[in-house]
Coordinates of C-alpha atoms in Angstrom, one line a residue:
M112 CA -24.2 30.8 -75.0
S113 CA -24.8 29.5 -71.5
P114 CA -22.2 30.2 -68.9
T115 CA -19.9 27.4 -67.7
N116 CA -20.2 26.6 -64.0
P117 CA -16.8 26.8 -62.2
P118 CA -15.9 23.5 -60.6
L119 CA -15.9 22.6 -56.9
A120 CA -13.0 20.9 -55.2
A121 CA -12.5 17.3 -56.1
K122 CA -12.5 16.2 -52.5
L123 CA -16.2 17.0 -52.2
G124 CA -17.0 14.1 -54.4
G125 CA -16.3 11.7 -51.6
L126 CA -18.3 13.5 -48.9
K127 CA -21.9 13.1 -47.9
S128 CA -24.1 14.8 -45.4
S129 CA -24.4 13.4 -41.9
A130 CA -27.3 11.0 -41.9
I131 CA -28.1 12.2 -38.4
R132 CA -28.4 15.8 -39.4
D133 CA -30.6 14.9 -42.3
L134 CA -32.8 12.8 -40.0
L135 CA -33.3 15.7 -37.7
K136 CA -35.3 17.4 -40.5
L137 CA -37.7 14.5 -40.6
T138 CA -38.2 14.4 -36.8
A139 CA -39.1 18.0 -36.3
R140 CA -42.9 17.2 -36.0
D141 CA -44.1 17.7 -32.4
E142 CA -45.8 14.3 -32.4
V143 CA -42.5 12.5 -33.0
I144 CA -40.5 11.4 -30.0
S145 CA -37.0 11.7 -31.4
L146 CA -34.3 9.5 -29.9
A147 CA -32.2 10.4 -32.9
G148 CA -30.4 13.7 -32.2
G149 CA -27.5 13.7 -29.8
L150 CA -28.7 16.8 -28.0
P151 CA -28.3 17.8 -24.4
D152 CA -31.5 18.8 -22.6
A153 CA -32.1 22.6 -23.0
E154 CA -34.3 22.6 -19.9
L155 CA -31.2 21.6 -17.9
M156 CA -29.0 24.4 -19.3
P157 CA -28.3 27.1 -16.8
R158 CA -30.1 30.1 -18.4
E159 CA -30.0 32.4 -15.4
R160 CA -26.4 31.7 -14.5
L161 CA -25.4 32.1 -18.2
A162 CA -27.3 35.5 -18.3
A163 CA -25.5 36.7 -15.1
A164 CA -22.1 35.7 -16.6
A165 CA -23.0 37.5 -19.8
D166 CA -24.1 40.6 -18.0
A167 CA -20.9 40.7 -16.0
A168 CA -18.7 40.2 -19.1
L169 CA -20.5 42.9 -21.0
R170 CA -19.6 45.5 -18.4
G171 CA -16.1 45.5 -19.8
S172 CA -15.3 46.8 -23.3
A173 CA -12.6 44.1 -24.1
V174 CA -15.3 41.4 -24.4
L175 CA -16.5 42.9 -27.7
Q176 CA -13.0 42.9 -29.2
Y177 CA -11.0 40.2 -31.0
T178 CA -9.2 37.9 -28.7
E179 CA -6.1 35.7 -29.1
S180 CA -6.2 32.9 -31.6
P181 CA -5.5 30.2 -29.0
G182 CA -8.4 31.5 -26.9
W183 CA -8.9 34.1 -24.2
A184 CA -5.9 33.6 -21.8
P185 CA -7.9 33.5 -18.6
L186 CA -10.1 30.7 -20.0
R187 CA -7.1 28.8 -21.1
D188 CA -5.7 29.1 -17.6
V189 CA -8.9 27.7 -16.1
L190 CA -8.8 24.8 -18.6
R191 CA -5.1 24.3 -17.8
Q192 CA -5.9 23.9 -14.1
R193 CA -8.9 21.5 -14.8
E194 CA -6.9 19.4 -17.2
S195 CA -3.9 19.3 -14.9
A196 CA -6.1 17.8 -12.2
K197 CA -7.5 15.2 -14.6
L198 CA -4.1 14.2 -16.0
G199 CA -2.2 14.2 -12.8
R200 CA 0.5 16.4 -14.2
A201 CA 1.2 20.0 -14.8
V202 CA -0.3 21.1 -18.2
G203 CA 1.3 24.3 -19.6
L204 CA -0.7 27.2 -20.8
D205 CA 0.9 26.7 -24.3
E206 CA -0.5 23.2 -24.3
V207 CA -4.1 24.4 -24.1
F208 CA -6.0 25.6 -27.2
V209 CA -9.6 26.8 -27.3
T210 CA -11.7 26.1 -30.4
H211 CA -15.2 26.7 -31.8
G212 CA -16.4 23.5 -30.2
S213 CA -14.3 20.3 -30.1
Q214 CA -15.4 19.5 -33.7
Q215 CA -13.3 22.4 -34.9
A216 CA -10.3 21.1 -33.0
L217 CA -10.7 17.7 -34.8
S218 CA -11.0 19.4 -38.2
L219 CA -7.9 21.6 -37.6
L220 CA -5.9 18.6 -36.3
A221 CA -6.7 16.7 -39.5
E222 CA -5.2 19.5 -41.5
V223 CA -2.2 19.7 -39.3
L224 CA -1.4 16.0 -39.1
L225 CA -2.7 14.3 -42.3
D226 CA -1.5 14.3 -45.8
P227 CA -3.8 12.8 -48.5
G228 CA -3.7 9.0 -48.2
A229 CA -2.5 8.9 -44.6
L230 CA -3.9 6.1 -42.5
V231 CA -6.3 6.9 -39.8
V232 CA -7.7 4.2 -37.4
V233 CA -11.2 4.8 -36.1
E234 CA -13.6 2.7 -34.0
D235 CA -16.4 0.7 -35.6
P236 CA -19.1 1.8 -35.2
A237 CA -17.6 5.3 -35.6
Y238 CA -18.4 8.8 -34.5
V239 CA -19.9 10.4 -37.7
G240 CA -18.2 13.8 -37.1
A241 CA -14.8 12.1 -37.1
L242 CA -15.6 10.2 -40.4
Q243 CA -16.6 13.5 -42.0
V244 CA -13.4 15.2 -41.0
F245 CA -11.0 12.4 -42.0
R246 CA -12.8 11.8 -45.3
A247 CA -12.5 15.5 -46.1
A248 CA -8.8 15.3 -45.4
G249 CA -8.4 12.5 -48.0
A250 CA -7.3 10.0 -45.3
R251 CA -7.4 6.2 -45.7
I252 CA -9.7 5.0 -43.0
V253 CA -9.5 1.6 -41.3
A254 CA -11.8 0.6 -38.5
V255 CA -11.2 -1.6 -35.5
P256 CA -14.2 -3.0 -33.6
L257 CA -15.5 -2.1 -30.2
D258 CA -16.5 -4.5 -27.4
S259 CA -17.7 -3.9 -23.8
E260 CA -14.2 -2.5 -22.9
G261 CA -13.9 -0.1 -25.8
M262 CA -11.6 -0.2 -28.7
R263 CA -10.3 -3.8 -29.3
L264 CA -6.6 -3.4 -29.1
D265 CA -6.0 -7.0 -30.3
A266 CA -7.4 -5.9 -33.6
L267 CA -5.2 -2.7 -33.6
K268 CA -2.1 -4.8 -32.8
E269 CA -2.9 -7.2 -35.7
L270 CA -3.0 -4.2 -38.0
L271 CA 0.3 -2.9 -36.7
A272 CA 1.8 -6.4 -37.0
R273 CA 0.9 -6.4 -40.7
G274 CA 3.1 -3.3 -41.1
E275 CA 0.3 -0.7 -41.2
R276 CA 1.4 2.6 -39.7
P277 CA -1.4 4.9 -38.7
V278 CA -0.8 8.6 -38.3
I279 CA -3.9 9.0 -36.1
V280 CA -5.9 6.6 -33.9
H281 CA -9.1 8.2 -32.9
T282 CA -11.1 7.1 -29.9
V283 CA -14.2 8.3 -28.1
S284 CA -12.9 7.0 -24.8
N285 CA -15.8 7.7 -22.4
F286 CA -19.4 6.6 -23.1
H287 CA -18.8 6.1 -26.8
N288 CA -20.9 7.9 -29.4
P289 CA -22.6 5.8 -30.8
G290 CA -21.5 2.6 -29.0
G291 CA -22.2 3.6 -25.5
V292 CA -19.1 1.8 -24.0
T293 CA -16.1 3.1 -22.1
M294 CA -12.5 2.1 -22.7
S295 CA -11.2 0.1 -19.7
P296 CA -8.2 1.5 -17.8
P297 CA -5.8 -1.3 -18.9
R298 CA -6.6 -0.6 -22.6
R299 CA -6.1 3.1 -22.0
R300 CA -2.6 2.5 -20.8
E301 CA -1.8 0.0 -23.5
L302 CA -3.1 2.3 -26.3
A303 CA -0.8 5.0 -25.0
E304 CA 2.1 2.6 -24.9
L305 CA 1.4 1.6 -28.5
A306 CA 1.4 5.2 -29.5
D307 CA 4.8 5.7 -28.0
T308 CA 6.2 2.5 -29.5
Y309 CA 4.9 3.0 -33.0
G310 CA 5.0 6.8 -33.2
F311 CA 1.3 7.6 -33.9
W312 CA -1.0 10.2 -32.5
V313 CA -4.0 9.3 -30.4
I314 CA -6.9 11.7 -30.5
E315 CA -8.9 11.2 -27.4
D316 CA -12.3 12.7 -28.1
D317 CA -14.0 13.2 -24.7
P318 CA -17.1 15.4 -24.7
Y319 CA -19.0 13.0 -22.4
G320 CA -16.5 12.3 -19.6
E321 CA -18.2 14.5 -17.0
L322 CA -21.6 12.8 -17.6
W323 CA -20.9 9.7 -15.5
F324 CA -23.8 8.2 -13.5
D325 CA -22.5 5.7 -10.9
R326 CA -18.8 6.2 -10.8
P327 CA -16.3 8.7 -12.3
S328 CA -14.8 8.1 -15.7
P329 CA -11.3 6.4 -15.7
D330 CA -8.1 8.4 -16.0
P331 CA -7.8 9.8 -19.5
V332 CA -5.7 8.0 -22.1
A333 CA -3.6 11.3 -22.2
T334 CA -2.5 10.5 -18.6
Y335 CA -0.1 7.9 -20.0
S336 CA 1.5 9.6 -23.0
R337 CA 2.3 13.0 -24.5
N338 CA 1.5 11.5 -27.9
V339 CA -2.2 11.7 -26.9
I340 CA -4.1 14.8 -28.0
R341 CA -7.1 15.3 -25.7
L342 CA -10.3 17.0 -26.9
S343 CA -13.2 18.1 -24.7
S344 CA -16.1 20.6 -24.7
A345 CA -18.4 22.7 -22.6
S346 CA -21.4 21.9 -24.8
K347 CA -22.6 18.9 -22.8
I348 CA -22.3 20.4 -19.3
L349 CA -23.1 24.0 -20.0
A350 CA -24.6 24.8 -23.4
P351 CA -23.7 24.1 -27.1
A352 CA -24.5 27.7 -28.0
L353 CA -21.3 28.8 -26.3
R354 CA -19.3 26.9 -28.9
V355 CA -16.4 26.4 -26.5
G356 CA -14.2 23.4 -27.0
W357 CA -10.6 22.8 -26.3
M358 CA -7.6 20.5 -26.8
V359 CA -4.6 19.7 -24.7
A360 CA -1.6 18.8 -26.9
Q361 CA 2.1 19.3 -27.3
E362 CA 3.0 22.9 -27.8
R363 CA 4.2 22.3 -31.3
I364 CA 0.7 20.9 -32.2
C365 CA -1.0 23.9 -30.7
R366 CA 1.2 26.3 -32.6
A367 CA 0.5 24.5 -35.9
V368 CA -3.2 24.6 -35.1
E369 CA -3.0 28.3 -34.4
L370 CA -1.6 29.0 -37.9
L371 CA -4.6 27.3 -39.4
K372 CA -7.2 28.8 -37.1
Q373 CA -5.9 32.2 -38.0
G374 CA -6.8 31.5 -41.6
A375 CA -10.1 29.9 -40.7
D376 CA -11.8 32.4 -38.3
L377 CA -9.0 34.5 -36.8
C378 CA -10.1 33.7 -33.2
G379 CA -13.0 32.6 -31.1
S380 CA -15.6 34.8 -29.2
A381 CA -14.2 36.7 -26.3
L382 CA -17.7 37.0 -25.0
T383 CA -18.5 33.2 -24.8
H384 CA -14.9 32.5 -23.6
Q385 CA -15.5 34.9 -20.6
I386 CA -18.9 33.4 -19.9
A387 CA -17.4 29.9 -19.9
A388 CA -14.5 30.9 -17.7
D389 CA -16.9 32.5 -15.2
L390 CA -19.0 29.3 -14.9
L391 CA -16.1 26.9 -14.9
T392 CA -14.4 28.7 -12.1
D393 CA -17.5 28.8 -9.9
E394 CA -16.8 25.4 -8.5
T395 CA -19.5 25.1 -5.9
W396 CA -22.2 26.1 -8.4
L397 CA -20.7 24.0 -11.2
T398 CA -20.5 20.8 -9.0
G399 CA -24.2 21.2 -8.1
H400 CA -25.2 21.9 -11.7
V401 CA -23.4 18.9 -13.2
D402 CA -24.7 16.7 -10.4
T403 CA -28.2 17.7 -11.4
V404 CA -27.6 16.9 -15.0
R405 CA -26.0 13.5 -14.1
A406 CA -29.0 12.6 -11.9
A407 CA -31.5 13.5 -14.6
Y408 CA -29.7 11.7 -17.4
G409 CA -29.0 8.7 -15.2
D410 CA -32.7 8.2 -14.5
R411 CA -33.6 8.6 -18.1
A412 CA -30.9 6.2 -19.2
K413 CA -32.0 3.5 -16.8
A414 CA -35.7 4.0 -17.9
L415 CA -34.8 3.6 -21.6
V416 CA -32.7 0.5 -21.1
H417 CA -35.3 -1.0 -18.8
A418 CA -38.1 -0.3 -21.3
V419 CA -36.1 -1.8 -24.2
R420 CA -35.3 -5.0 -22.3
T421 CA -38.8 -5.3 -20.9
R422 CA -40.6 -4.6 -24.2
F423 CA -38.4 -6.5 -26.6
G424 CA -37.0 -9.2 -24.4
D425 CA -34.2 -11.3 -26.1
R426 CA -35.1 -9.9 -29.5
V427 CA -32.9 -6.8 -28.7
S428 CA -29.6 -6.5 -26.8
C429 CA -28.5 -3.1 -25.6
T430 CA -25.7 -1.5 -23.7
D431 CA -25.9 -0.5 -20.1
A432 CA -25.9 3.2 -20.0
A433 CA -23.3 4.1 -17.3
G434 CA -23.0 7.7 -18.6
G435 CA -23.0 9.9 -21.6
M436 CA -26.1 10.3 -23.8
F437 CA -26.5 7.2 -25.9
V438 CA -27.7 3.6 -25.9
W439 CA -26.6 1.2 -28.7
A440 CA -29.0 -1.7 -29.4
D441 CA -28.8 -4.7 -31.7
F442 CA -31.8 -6.6 -33.0
T443 CA -31.0 -10.3 -32.5
D444 CA -34.0 -11.4 -34.6
G445 CA -32.6 -9.9 -37.8
T446 CA -34.8 -6.7 -37.9
D447 CA -33.3 -4.3 -40.5
T448 CA -33.2 -0.9 -38.8
D449 CA -33.1 1.0 -42.1
R450 CA -36.4 -0.6 -43.0
L451 CA -37.7 -0.1 -39.5
L452 CA -37.1 3.6 -39.4
P453 CA -39.9 4.7 -41.8
R454 CA -42.3 2.5 -39.9
A455 CA -41.1 4.0 -36.6
L456 CA -41.7 7.5 -37.9
Q457 CA -45.2 6.5 -38.9
H458 CA -45.7 5.4 -35.3
G459 CA -44.2 8.7 -33.9
V460 CA -40.7 7.7 -32.8
A461 CA -37.3 8.1 -34.3
F462 CA -33.8 6.6 -33.8
V463 CA -30.6 6.5 -35.9
P464 CA -30.0 3.3 -37.8
G465 CA -26.7 1.6 -37.2
S466 CA -25.7 2.0 -40.9
A467 CA -25.1 5.7 -40.3
F468 CA -22.1 4.8 -38.2
A469 CA -20.7 1.8 -40.2
V470 CA -17.2 1.7 -41.6
D471 CA -16.4 -1.9 -42.3
T472 CA -19.1 -3.8 -40.3
D473 CA -22.7 -4.3 -41.3
Y474 CA -24.8 -2.6 -38.6
S475 CA -28.1 -3.0 -40.5
H476 CA -29.6 -4.6 -37.4
S477 CA -28.4 -1.9 -35.0
M478 CA -29.5 1.5 -33.8
R479 CA -28.5 4.4 -31.6
M480 CA -30.9 6.0 -29.2
C481 CA -30.4 9.2 -27.3
F482 CA -32.1 9.4 -23.9
T483 CA -31.3 13.0 -22.7
T484 CA -34.2 15.1 -23.8
F485 CA -37.2 13.2 -22.5
E486 CA -38.6 12.1 -19.1
P487 CA -38.7 8.4 -18.3
S488 CA -42.4 8.1 -19.0
T489 CA -42.0 9.6 -22.5
L490 CA -39.1 7.2 -23.2
E491 CA -41.3 4.3 -22.2
T492 CA -43.9 5.5 -24.7
A493 CA -41.2 5.8 -27.4
V494 CA -40.1 2.2 -26.9
D495 CA -43.8 1.1 -27.0
R496 CA -44.1 2.9 -30.3
M497 CA -40.9 1.4 -31.6
A498 CA -42.1 -2.1 -30.7
G499 CA -45.3 -1.5 -32.5
A500 CA -43.4 -0.4 -35.6
A501 CA -41.2 -3.5 -35.4
E502 CA -44.2 -5.8 -35.1
R503 CA -45.9 -4.2 -38.1
L504 CA -42.7 -4.6 -40.1
R505 CA -42.4 -8.3 -39.2
A506 CA -46.1 -8.8 -40.1
T507 CA -45.6 -7.1 -43.4
Q508 CA -42.6 -9.2 -44.3
A509 CA -44.5 -12.3 -43.3
G510 CA -47.4 -11.3 -45.6
E511 CA -49.9 -11.0 -42.7
P512 CA -52.6 -8.3 -42.7
T513 CA -51.6 -5.3 -40.6
Q514 CA -53.2 -2.2 -39.3
L515 CA -51.8 0.9 -37.7

């Protein structure tokens, strides 16, 4: 008699792997220029400074021990000071919680705030990591579209006027992933006012806010309401390997998250918390380091946008990259990016099709490109390869003879 396999949780039936993570497996070949992964440039990560901070931390024995569940207190104090400056108000130490990357904060918040069937509003196109979290929580997800000023609040207000009452409204407020846009200051204030009026939580997901190119990011949405939970991370300005993220939220939210984190992983790493605190408090060094990253990414972003607009002309429209890591592009000639991707891989270039980020809207003619890990000349080559792949796809569809 064959054994019966024990079942898995029913909620797994509605989950699927991230299309982006799956795509990374296909783009590992050296000859492929991958604009698919949302990765910071490892060559710009401060190896020597990280090593010095690690060496200093390891001279003490406490760094090898468990630390507090909300995070190593000195790091939380550093973050408290930084976030107080951003928000223009005093943030209490009990309002700061350190997590294993900001993605863990999002996951724990979903457990704290959402019951199965609760309504969550996301942006469309949506951050894939947020969709995975909210689907795992059994939420009912409704999307509102983006435009050049970020989340369209007219669409959100129409939803509220119909009697819908979200528990969470999630926004990537700065240099949207994948949309590339930044929420305008008036919309930030209005979103906060809607949260206060209707009693919902805003999760302001902000891992890219420090990566502005021409002018600083606007004041956070959390500036205008205590009903806004702000998430951020050291991954994009220091190194993802630290796995240091944080949230700023009402004390009662932090206490609830603490209960769940204790059951998930007890606490974070005292070692990486001390390393992060060391680097974040070295303000002169940090300013120079982040300026270097901004300058490099800014040059690369401009090169990618210029190459796309020059090579494709009016067949593709794309966002202006004012910061962050991504450019969002739409084929105005009807090119299907899901069908384009296999051709692009044959030509040695990769991107993420827009369908990976779709909730309610058809983004079959869209794509996300990441510009952070290649020099301008390589990005120009990538766009040339993509254009060649698009030409081959069009010729194939038209029944013309083609050649690689």
